[in-house]
Coordinates of C-alpha atoms in Angstrom, one line a residue:
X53 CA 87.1 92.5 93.0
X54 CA 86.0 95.0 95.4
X55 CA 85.3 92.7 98.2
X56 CA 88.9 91.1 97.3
X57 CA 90.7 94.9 97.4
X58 CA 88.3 95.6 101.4
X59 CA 90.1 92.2 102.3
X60 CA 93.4 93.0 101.3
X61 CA 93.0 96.8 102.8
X62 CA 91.8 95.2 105.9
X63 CA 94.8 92.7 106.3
X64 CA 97.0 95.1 106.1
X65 CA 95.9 97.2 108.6
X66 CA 95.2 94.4 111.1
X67 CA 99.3 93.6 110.4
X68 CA 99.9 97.5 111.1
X69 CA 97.9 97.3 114.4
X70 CA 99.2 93.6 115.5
X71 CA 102.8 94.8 114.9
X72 CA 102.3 96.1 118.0
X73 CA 101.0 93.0 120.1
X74 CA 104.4 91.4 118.5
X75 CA 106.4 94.2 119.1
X76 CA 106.0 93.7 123.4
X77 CA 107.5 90.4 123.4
X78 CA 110.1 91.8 121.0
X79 CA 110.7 94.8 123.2
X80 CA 111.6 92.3 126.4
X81 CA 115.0 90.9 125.8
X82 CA 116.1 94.5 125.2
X83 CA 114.0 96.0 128.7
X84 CA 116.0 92.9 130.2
X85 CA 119.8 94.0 128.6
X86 CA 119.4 97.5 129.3
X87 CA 117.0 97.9 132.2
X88 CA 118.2 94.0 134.3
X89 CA 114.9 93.2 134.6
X90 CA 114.0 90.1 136.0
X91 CA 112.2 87.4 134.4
X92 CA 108.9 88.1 136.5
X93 CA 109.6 92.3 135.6
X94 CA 110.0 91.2 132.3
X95 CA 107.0 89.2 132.1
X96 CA 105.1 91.8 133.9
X97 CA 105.2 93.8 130.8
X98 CA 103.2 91.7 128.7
X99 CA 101.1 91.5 131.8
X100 CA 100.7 95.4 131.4
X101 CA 99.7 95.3 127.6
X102 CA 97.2 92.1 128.3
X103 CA 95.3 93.0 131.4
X104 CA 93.6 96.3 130.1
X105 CA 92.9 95.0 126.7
X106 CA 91.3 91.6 127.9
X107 CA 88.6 93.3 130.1
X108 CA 88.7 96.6 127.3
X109 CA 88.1 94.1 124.1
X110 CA 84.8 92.0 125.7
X111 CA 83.4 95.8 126.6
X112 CA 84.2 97.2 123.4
X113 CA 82.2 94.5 121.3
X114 CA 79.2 95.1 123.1
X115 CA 79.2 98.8 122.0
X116 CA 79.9 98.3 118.6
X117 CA 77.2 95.7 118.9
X118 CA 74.7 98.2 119.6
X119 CA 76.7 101.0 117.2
X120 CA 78.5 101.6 114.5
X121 CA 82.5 102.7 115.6
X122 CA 84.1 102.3 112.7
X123 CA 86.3 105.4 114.2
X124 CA 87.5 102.6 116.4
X125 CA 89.6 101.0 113.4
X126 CA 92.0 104.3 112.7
X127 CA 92.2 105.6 116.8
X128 CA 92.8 101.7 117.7
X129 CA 95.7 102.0 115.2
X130 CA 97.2 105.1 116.5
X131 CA 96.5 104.5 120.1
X132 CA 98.3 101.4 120.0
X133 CA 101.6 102.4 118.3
X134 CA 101.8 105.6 120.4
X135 CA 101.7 103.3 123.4
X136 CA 104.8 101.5 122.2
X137 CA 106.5 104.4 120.8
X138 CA 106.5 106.0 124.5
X139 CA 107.3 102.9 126.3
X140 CA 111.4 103.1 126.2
X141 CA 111.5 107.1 127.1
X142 CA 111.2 106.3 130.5
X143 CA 113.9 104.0 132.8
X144 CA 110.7 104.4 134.9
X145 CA 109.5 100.6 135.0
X146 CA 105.8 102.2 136.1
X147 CA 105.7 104.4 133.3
X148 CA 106.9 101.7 130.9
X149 CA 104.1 99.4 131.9
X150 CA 101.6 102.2 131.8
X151 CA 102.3 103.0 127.8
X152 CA 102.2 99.5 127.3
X153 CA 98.9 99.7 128.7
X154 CA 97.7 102.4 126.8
X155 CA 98.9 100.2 123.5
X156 CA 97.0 97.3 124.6
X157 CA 94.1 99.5 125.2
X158 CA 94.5 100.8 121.6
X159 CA 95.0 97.2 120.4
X160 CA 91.3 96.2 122.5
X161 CA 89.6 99.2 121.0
X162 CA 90.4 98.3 117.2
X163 CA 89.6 94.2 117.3
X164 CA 86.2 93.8 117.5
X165 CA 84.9 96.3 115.6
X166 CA 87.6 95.1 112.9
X167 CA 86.8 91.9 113.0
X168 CA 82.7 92.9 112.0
X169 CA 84.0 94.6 109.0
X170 CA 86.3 91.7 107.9
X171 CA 83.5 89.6 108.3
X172 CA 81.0 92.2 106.8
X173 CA 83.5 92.7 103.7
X174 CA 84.3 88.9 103.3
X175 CA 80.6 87.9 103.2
X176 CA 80.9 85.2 105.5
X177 CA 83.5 83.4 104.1
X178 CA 86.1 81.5 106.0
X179 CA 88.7 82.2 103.9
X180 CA 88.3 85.6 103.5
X181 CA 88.5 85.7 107.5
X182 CA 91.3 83.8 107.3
X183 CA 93.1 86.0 105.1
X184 CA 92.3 88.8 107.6
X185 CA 93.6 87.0 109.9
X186 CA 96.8 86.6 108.2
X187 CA 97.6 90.3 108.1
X188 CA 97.2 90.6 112.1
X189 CA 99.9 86.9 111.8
X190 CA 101.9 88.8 109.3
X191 CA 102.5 92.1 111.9
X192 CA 103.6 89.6 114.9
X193 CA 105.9 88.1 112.6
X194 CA 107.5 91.3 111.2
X195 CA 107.7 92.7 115.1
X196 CA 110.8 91.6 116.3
X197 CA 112.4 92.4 112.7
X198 CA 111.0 95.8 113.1
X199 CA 112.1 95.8 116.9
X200 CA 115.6 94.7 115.9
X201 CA 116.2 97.3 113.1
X202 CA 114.6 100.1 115.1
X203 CA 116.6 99.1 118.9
X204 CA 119.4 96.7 117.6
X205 CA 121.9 99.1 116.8
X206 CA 120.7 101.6 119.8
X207 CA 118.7 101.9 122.4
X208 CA 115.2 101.9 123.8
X209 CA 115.2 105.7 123.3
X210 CA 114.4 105.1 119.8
X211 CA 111.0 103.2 120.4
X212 CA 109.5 106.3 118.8
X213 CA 110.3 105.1 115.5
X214 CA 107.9 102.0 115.9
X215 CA 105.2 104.5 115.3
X216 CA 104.9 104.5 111.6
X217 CA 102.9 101.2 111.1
X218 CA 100.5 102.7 112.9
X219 CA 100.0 106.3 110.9
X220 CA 100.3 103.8 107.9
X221 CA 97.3 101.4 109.2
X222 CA 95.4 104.5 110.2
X223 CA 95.6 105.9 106.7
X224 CA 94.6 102.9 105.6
X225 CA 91.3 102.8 107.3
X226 CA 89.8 105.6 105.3
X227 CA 89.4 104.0 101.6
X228 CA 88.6 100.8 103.4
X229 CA 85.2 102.1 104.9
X230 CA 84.5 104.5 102.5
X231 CA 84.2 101.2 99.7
X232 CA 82.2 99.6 102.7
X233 CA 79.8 102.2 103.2
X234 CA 79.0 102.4 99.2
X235 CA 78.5 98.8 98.9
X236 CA 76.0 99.1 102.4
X237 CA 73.8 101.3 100.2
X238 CA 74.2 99.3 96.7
X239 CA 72.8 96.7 98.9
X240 CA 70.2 98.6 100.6
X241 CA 67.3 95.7 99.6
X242 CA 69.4 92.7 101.3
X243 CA 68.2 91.5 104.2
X244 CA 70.1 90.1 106.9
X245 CA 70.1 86.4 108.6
X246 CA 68.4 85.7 111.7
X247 CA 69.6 83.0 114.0
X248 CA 69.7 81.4 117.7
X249 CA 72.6 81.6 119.9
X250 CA 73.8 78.6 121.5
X251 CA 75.9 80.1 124.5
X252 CA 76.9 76.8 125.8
X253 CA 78.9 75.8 122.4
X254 CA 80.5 80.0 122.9
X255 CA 81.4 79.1 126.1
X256 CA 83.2 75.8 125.5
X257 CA 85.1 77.3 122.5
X258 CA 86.1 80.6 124.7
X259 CA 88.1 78.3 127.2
X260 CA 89.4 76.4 124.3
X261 CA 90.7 79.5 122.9
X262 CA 92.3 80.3 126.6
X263 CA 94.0 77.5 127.0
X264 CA 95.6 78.3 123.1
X265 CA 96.6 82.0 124.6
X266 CA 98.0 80.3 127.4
X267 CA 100.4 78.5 125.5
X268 CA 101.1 81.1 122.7
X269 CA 101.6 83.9 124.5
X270 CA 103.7 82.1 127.3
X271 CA 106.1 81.0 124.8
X272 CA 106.1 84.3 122.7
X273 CA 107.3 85.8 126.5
X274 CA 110.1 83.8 126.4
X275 CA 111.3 81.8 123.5
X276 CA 113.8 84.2 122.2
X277 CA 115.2 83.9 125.8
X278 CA 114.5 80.1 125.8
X279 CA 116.3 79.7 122.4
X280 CA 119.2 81.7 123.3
X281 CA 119.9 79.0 126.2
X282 CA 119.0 75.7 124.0
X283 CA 121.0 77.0 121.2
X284 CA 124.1 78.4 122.8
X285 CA 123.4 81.2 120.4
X286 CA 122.9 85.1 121.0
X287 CA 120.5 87.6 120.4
X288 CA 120.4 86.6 117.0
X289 CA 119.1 83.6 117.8
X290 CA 116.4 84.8 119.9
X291 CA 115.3 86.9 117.4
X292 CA 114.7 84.3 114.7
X293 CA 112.9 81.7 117.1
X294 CA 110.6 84.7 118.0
X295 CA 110.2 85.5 114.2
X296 CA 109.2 82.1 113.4
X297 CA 107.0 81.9 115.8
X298 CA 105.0 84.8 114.6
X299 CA 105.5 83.3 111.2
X300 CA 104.1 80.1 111.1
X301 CA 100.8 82.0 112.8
X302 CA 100.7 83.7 109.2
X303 CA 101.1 80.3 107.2
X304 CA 98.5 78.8 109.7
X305 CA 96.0 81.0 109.5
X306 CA 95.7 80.6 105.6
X307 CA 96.1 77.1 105.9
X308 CA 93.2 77.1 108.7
X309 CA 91.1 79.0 105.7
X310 CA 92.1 76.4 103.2
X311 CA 91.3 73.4 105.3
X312 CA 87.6 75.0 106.6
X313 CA 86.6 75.1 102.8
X314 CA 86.9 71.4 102.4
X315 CA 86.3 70.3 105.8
X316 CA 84.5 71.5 109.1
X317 CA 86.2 73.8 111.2
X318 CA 85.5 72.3 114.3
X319 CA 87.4 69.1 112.8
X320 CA 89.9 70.8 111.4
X321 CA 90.8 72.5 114.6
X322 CA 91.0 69.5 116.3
X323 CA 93.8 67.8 114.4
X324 CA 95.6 71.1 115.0
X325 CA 95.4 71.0 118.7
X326 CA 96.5 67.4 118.4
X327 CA 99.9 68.6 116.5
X328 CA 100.1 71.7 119.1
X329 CA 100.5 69.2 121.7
X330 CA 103.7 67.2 119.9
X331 CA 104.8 70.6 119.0
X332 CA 105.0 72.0 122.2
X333 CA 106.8 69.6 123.6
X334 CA 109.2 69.3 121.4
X335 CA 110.2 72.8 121.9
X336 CA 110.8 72.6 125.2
X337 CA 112.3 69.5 125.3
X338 CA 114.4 69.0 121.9
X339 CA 117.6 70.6 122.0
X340 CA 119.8 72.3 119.8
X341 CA 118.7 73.8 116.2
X342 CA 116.2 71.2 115.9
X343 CA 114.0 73.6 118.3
X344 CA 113.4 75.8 115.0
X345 CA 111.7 73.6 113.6
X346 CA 109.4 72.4 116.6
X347 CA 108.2 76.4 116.9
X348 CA 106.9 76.4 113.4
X349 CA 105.2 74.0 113.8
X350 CA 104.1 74.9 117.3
X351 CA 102.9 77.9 115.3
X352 CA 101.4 76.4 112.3
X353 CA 99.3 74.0 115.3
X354 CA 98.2 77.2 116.7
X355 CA 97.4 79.1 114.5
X356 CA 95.4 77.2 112.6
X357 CA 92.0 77.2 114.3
X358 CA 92.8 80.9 114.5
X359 CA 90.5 82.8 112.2
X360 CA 88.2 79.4 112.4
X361 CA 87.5 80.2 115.8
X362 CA 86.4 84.0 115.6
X363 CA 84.1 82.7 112.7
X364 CA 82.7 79.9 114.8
X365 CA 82.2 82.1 118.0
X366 CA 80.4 84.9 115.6
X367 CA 78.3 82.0 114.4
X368 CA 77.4 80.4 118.1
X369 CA 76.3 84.2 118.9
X370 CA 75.0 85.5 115.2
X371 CA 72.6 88.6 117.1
X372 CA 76.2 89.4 119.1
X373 CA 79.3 89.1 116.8
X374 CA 80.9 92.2 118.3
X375 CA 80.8 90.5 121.6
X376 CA 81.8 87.6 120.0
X377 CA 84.8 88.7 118.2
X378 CA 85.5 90.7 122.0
X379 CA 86.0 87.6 123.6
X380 CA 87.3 85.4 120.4
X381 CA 90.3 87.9 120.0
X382 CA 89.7 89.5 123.3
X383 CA 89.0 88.2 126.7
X384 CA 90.1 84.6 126.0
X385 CA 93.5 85.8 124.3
X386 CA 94.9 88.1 126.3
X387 CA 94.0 85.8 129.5
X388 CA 97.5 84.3 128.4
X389 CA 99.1 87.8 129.3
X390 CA 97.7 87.1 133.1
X391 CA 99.4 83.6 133.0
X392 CA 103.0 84.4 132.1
X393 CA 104.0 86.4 135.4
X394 CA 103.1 82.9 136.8
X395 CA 105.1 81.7 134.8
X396 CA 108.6 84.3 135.4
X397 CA 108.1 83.8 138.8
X398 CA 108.1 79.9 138.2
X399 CA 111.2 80.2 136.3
X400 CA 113.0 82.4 138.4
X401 CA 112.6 80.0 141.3
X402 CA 113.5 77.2 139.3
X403 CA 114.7 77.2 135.5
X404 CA 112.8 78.4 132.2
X405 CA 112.8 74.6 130.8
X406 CA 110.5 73.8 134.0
X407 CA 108.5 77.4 133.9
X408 CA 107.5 76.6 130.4
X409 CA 106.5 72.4 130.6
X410 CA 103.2 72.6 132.0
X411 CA 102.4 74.5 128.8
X412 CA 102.7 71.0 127.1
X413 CA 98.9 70.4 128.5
X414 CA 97.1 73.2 127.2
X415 CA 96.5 72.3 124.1
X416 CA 95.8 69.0 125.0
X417 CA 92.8 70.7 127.2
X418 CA 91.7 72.5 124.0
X419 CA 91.7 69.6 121.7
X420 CA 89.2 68.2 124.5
X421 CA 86.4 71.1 124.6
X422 CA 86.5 70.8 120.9
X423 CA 85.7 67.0 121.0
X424 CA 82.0 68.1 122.4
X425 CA 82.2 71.2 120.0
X426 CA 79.2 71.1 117.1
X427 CA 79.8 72.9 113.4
X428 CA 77.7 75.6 113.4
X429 CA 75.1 75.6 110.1
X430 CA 74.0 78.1 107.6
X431 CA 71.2 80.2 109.1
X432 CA 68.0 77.7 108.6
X433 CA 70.3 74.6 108.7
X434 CA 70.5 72.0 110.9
X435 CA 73.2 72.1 113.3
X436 CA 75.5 69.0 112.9
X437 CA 75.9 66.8 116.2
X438 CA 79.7 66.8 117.9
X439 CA 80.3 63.7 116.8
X440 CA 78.7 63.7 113.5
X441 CA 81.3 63.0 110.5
X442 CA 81.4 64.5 106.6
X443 CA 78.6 62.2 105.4
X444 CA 75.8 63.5 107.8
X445 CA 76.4 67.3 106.4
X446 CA 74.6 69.2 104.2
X447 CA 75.3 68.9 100.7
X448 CA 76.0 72.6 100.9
X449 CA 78.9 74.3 102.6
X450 CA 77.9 76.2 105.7
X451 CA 79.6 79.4 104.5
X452 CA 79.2 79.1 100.9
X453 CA 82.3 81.2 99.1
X454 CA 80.6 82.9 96.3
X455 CA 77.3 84.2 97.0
X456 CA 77.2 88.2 96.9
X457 CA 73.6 88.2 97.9
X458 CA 73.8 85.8 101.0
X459 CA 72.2 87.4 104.1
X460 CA 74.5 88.1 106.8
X461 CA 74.4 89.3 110.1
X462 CA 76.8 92.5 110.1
X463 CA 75.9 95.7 111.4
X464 CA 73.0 94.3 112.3
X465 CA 71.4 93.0 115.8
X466 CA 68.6 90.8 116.3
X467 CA 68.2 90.1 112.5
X468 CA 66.6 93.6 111.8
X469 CA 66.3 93.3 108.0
X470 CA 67.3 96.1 105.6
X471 CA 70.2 98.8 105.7
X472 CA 70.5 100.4 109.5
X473 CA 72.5 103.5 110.8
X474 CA 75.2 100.8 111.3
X475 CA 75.4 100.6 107.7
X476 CA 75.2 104.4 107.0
X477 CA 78.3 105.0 109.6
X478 CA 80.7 103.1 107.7
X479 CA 80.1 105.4 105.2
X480 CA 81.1 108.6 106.8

């Protein structure tokens, strides 16, 4: 029950702090209405929120990797919503791209070190991460809703409204490590799990996971634009692409979970890719309504290897899973954010239709890297082969659901066994 309630506290404030990721793609088609920005200006927005926190996320694992920051989960919060909240009191277009900065910045500061408790709180357990990961889906989705409701009626003078997810996330924080820290000293004798990181497998999975942010994030730039021209339809119809976008990510991510439990993750993420790629192009290239449908299930494709992919790069790098949870969520995501200027300067030369086709390939290049991708083992276990199929596993599960005394590797580096100051911080 307790480690259910952590979960739950935790999903919530991911969705409280990933409102805000959401909530800069929402922001554009108003910045465009009210400010003419161009589709390169426009894109050069998310460019602003994504370029800080890819090299900020990468940096801040290593630190929490080496200490205990569990400060970083309430100021990530609040840094990240202040950032929006300042970003349409300014017709400056410098000053707008510097608070998005500073939200991004926020966002970077709050992932990794998030991402150890979830992992900490859910014991290992894929769909407890994946149920973490459905809170962070949850807050994209609820973005442009919030956007909408907040700006709709108004103007971009009232982005200071779209703080209050973040004071609510940030209150949040403070039962959630408090239970943490008393369960670190109830289990004071457990010793944690030693293993060998296979950096090749990390690196293979982080370009997989770029090419993934190429695609998401290129289309969460512009599909409420893109709709809006497929559809005939206005605003309204913008809004709803880019909310289904966001919330097929939540049913994916706890299908992802599901899935993992019964089969590998590495398999399971390659059928995904494999319906990302049909997806994708059918969004670009279907027309009319039918185009809903193609983004949830562009979504759902995506979204599923989500949380399976944070878990798998902790457990290719179990003495670093700060780092790896830096570049999982981090580095590797936000590289999408560096693409889509690329990508408004592509369609303001040509069309949107023709910016956005070349996105049809990237998931095609992920489902690749995953084909030489091996399932990580239990600590002791043998690692399967990349080609290996159900009947050479383990009779075990890798990450074995119900096990309160399983060794793990959080807080800890190197395999030190035994409670460290890492455990004591979350306690403060």
């Amino acid at each position: 029950m307790r480690r259910n309630t952590s979960i739950c506290l935790l999903a919530v404030g991911h969705a409280c702090v990933d409102v805000y990721q959401g909530a800069v793609a929402a922001l554009i088609p108003f910045f465009v209405a009210e400010r003419d920005y161009g589709y390169a200006a426009a894109s050069g927005i998310v460019l602003a929120a994504s370029l800080l926190s890819s090299v900020a996320q990468p940096v801040f694992g290593v630190l929490t990797d080496r200490w205990a920051m569990p400060w970083l989960l309430p100021a990530g919060t609040l840094l990240g919503g202040v950032g929006i909240a300042l970003s349409g009191l300014s017709g400056s277009y410098g000053l707008t791209l510097t608070f998005v900065a500073i939200s991004g910045i926020g966002v970077a500061a709050y992932h990794p070190e998030s991402a150890r408790v979830a992992r900490r709180a859910g014991r290992g357990s894929h769909s407890a991460m994946s149920w973490f990961s459905l809170g962070g889906n949850l807050g994209f989705a609820l973005a442009p809703i919030m956007v909408s409701a907040v700006i709709g009626h108004g103007s971009l003078s009232r982005t200071p409204l779209l703080v209050l997810p973040a004071l609510v996330g940030a209150a949040l924080c403070v039962p959630t490590l408090r239970m943490l820290g008393r369960r670190a000293s109830d289990a004071s004798g457990t010793a944690s799990a030693e293993g060998t990181d296979d950096v090749a497998s990390f690196v293979k999975l982080s370009l997989a996971v770029v090419f993934r942010s190429v695609v998401f994030v290129g289309l969460s730039t512009f599909i409420s634009l893109y709709a809006q021209q497929r559809t005939q339809g206005g605003a309204a119809a913008g809004t709803v692409a880019l909310f289904l976008l966001f919330l097929g990510g939540a049913v994916g991510s706890v299908l992802g979970g599901f899935l993992a439990d019964r089969y590998d993750r590495v398999r399971v993420s390659r059928w995904s890719y494999l319906l990302s790629i049909a997806a994708v192009t059918g969004v670009i290239h279907v027309p009319g309504p039918a185009v809903f449908l193609f983004v949830v299930l562009t979504s759902v494709g995506l979204y599923v290897p989500f949380s399976l992919q944070v878990t798998l790069g902790q457990d290719y790098l179990p003495s670093r899973v700060g780092t790896a949870a830096g570049v999982t969520l981090g580095l590797t995501v936000s590289v999408g954010g560096l693409i889509s200027p690329l990508l408004g300067r592509l369609a303001d030369a040509t069309s949107l239709r023709t910016a956005l086709t070349p996105l049809i390939a990237m998931p095609a290049l992920s489902w690749l890297l995953f084909r030489a991708l091996p399932e990580p083992a239990a600590p002791g276990r043998e690692r399967l082969r990349p080609s290996a199929g159900r009947e050479n596993r383990s009779p075990e599960p890798a990450c074995p659901r119900e096990n309160a005394q399983a060794p793990t590797t959080y807080g800890h580096v190197g395999g030190s066994p035994g409670p460290t100051e890492k455990d004591d911080a979350y306690g403060a």
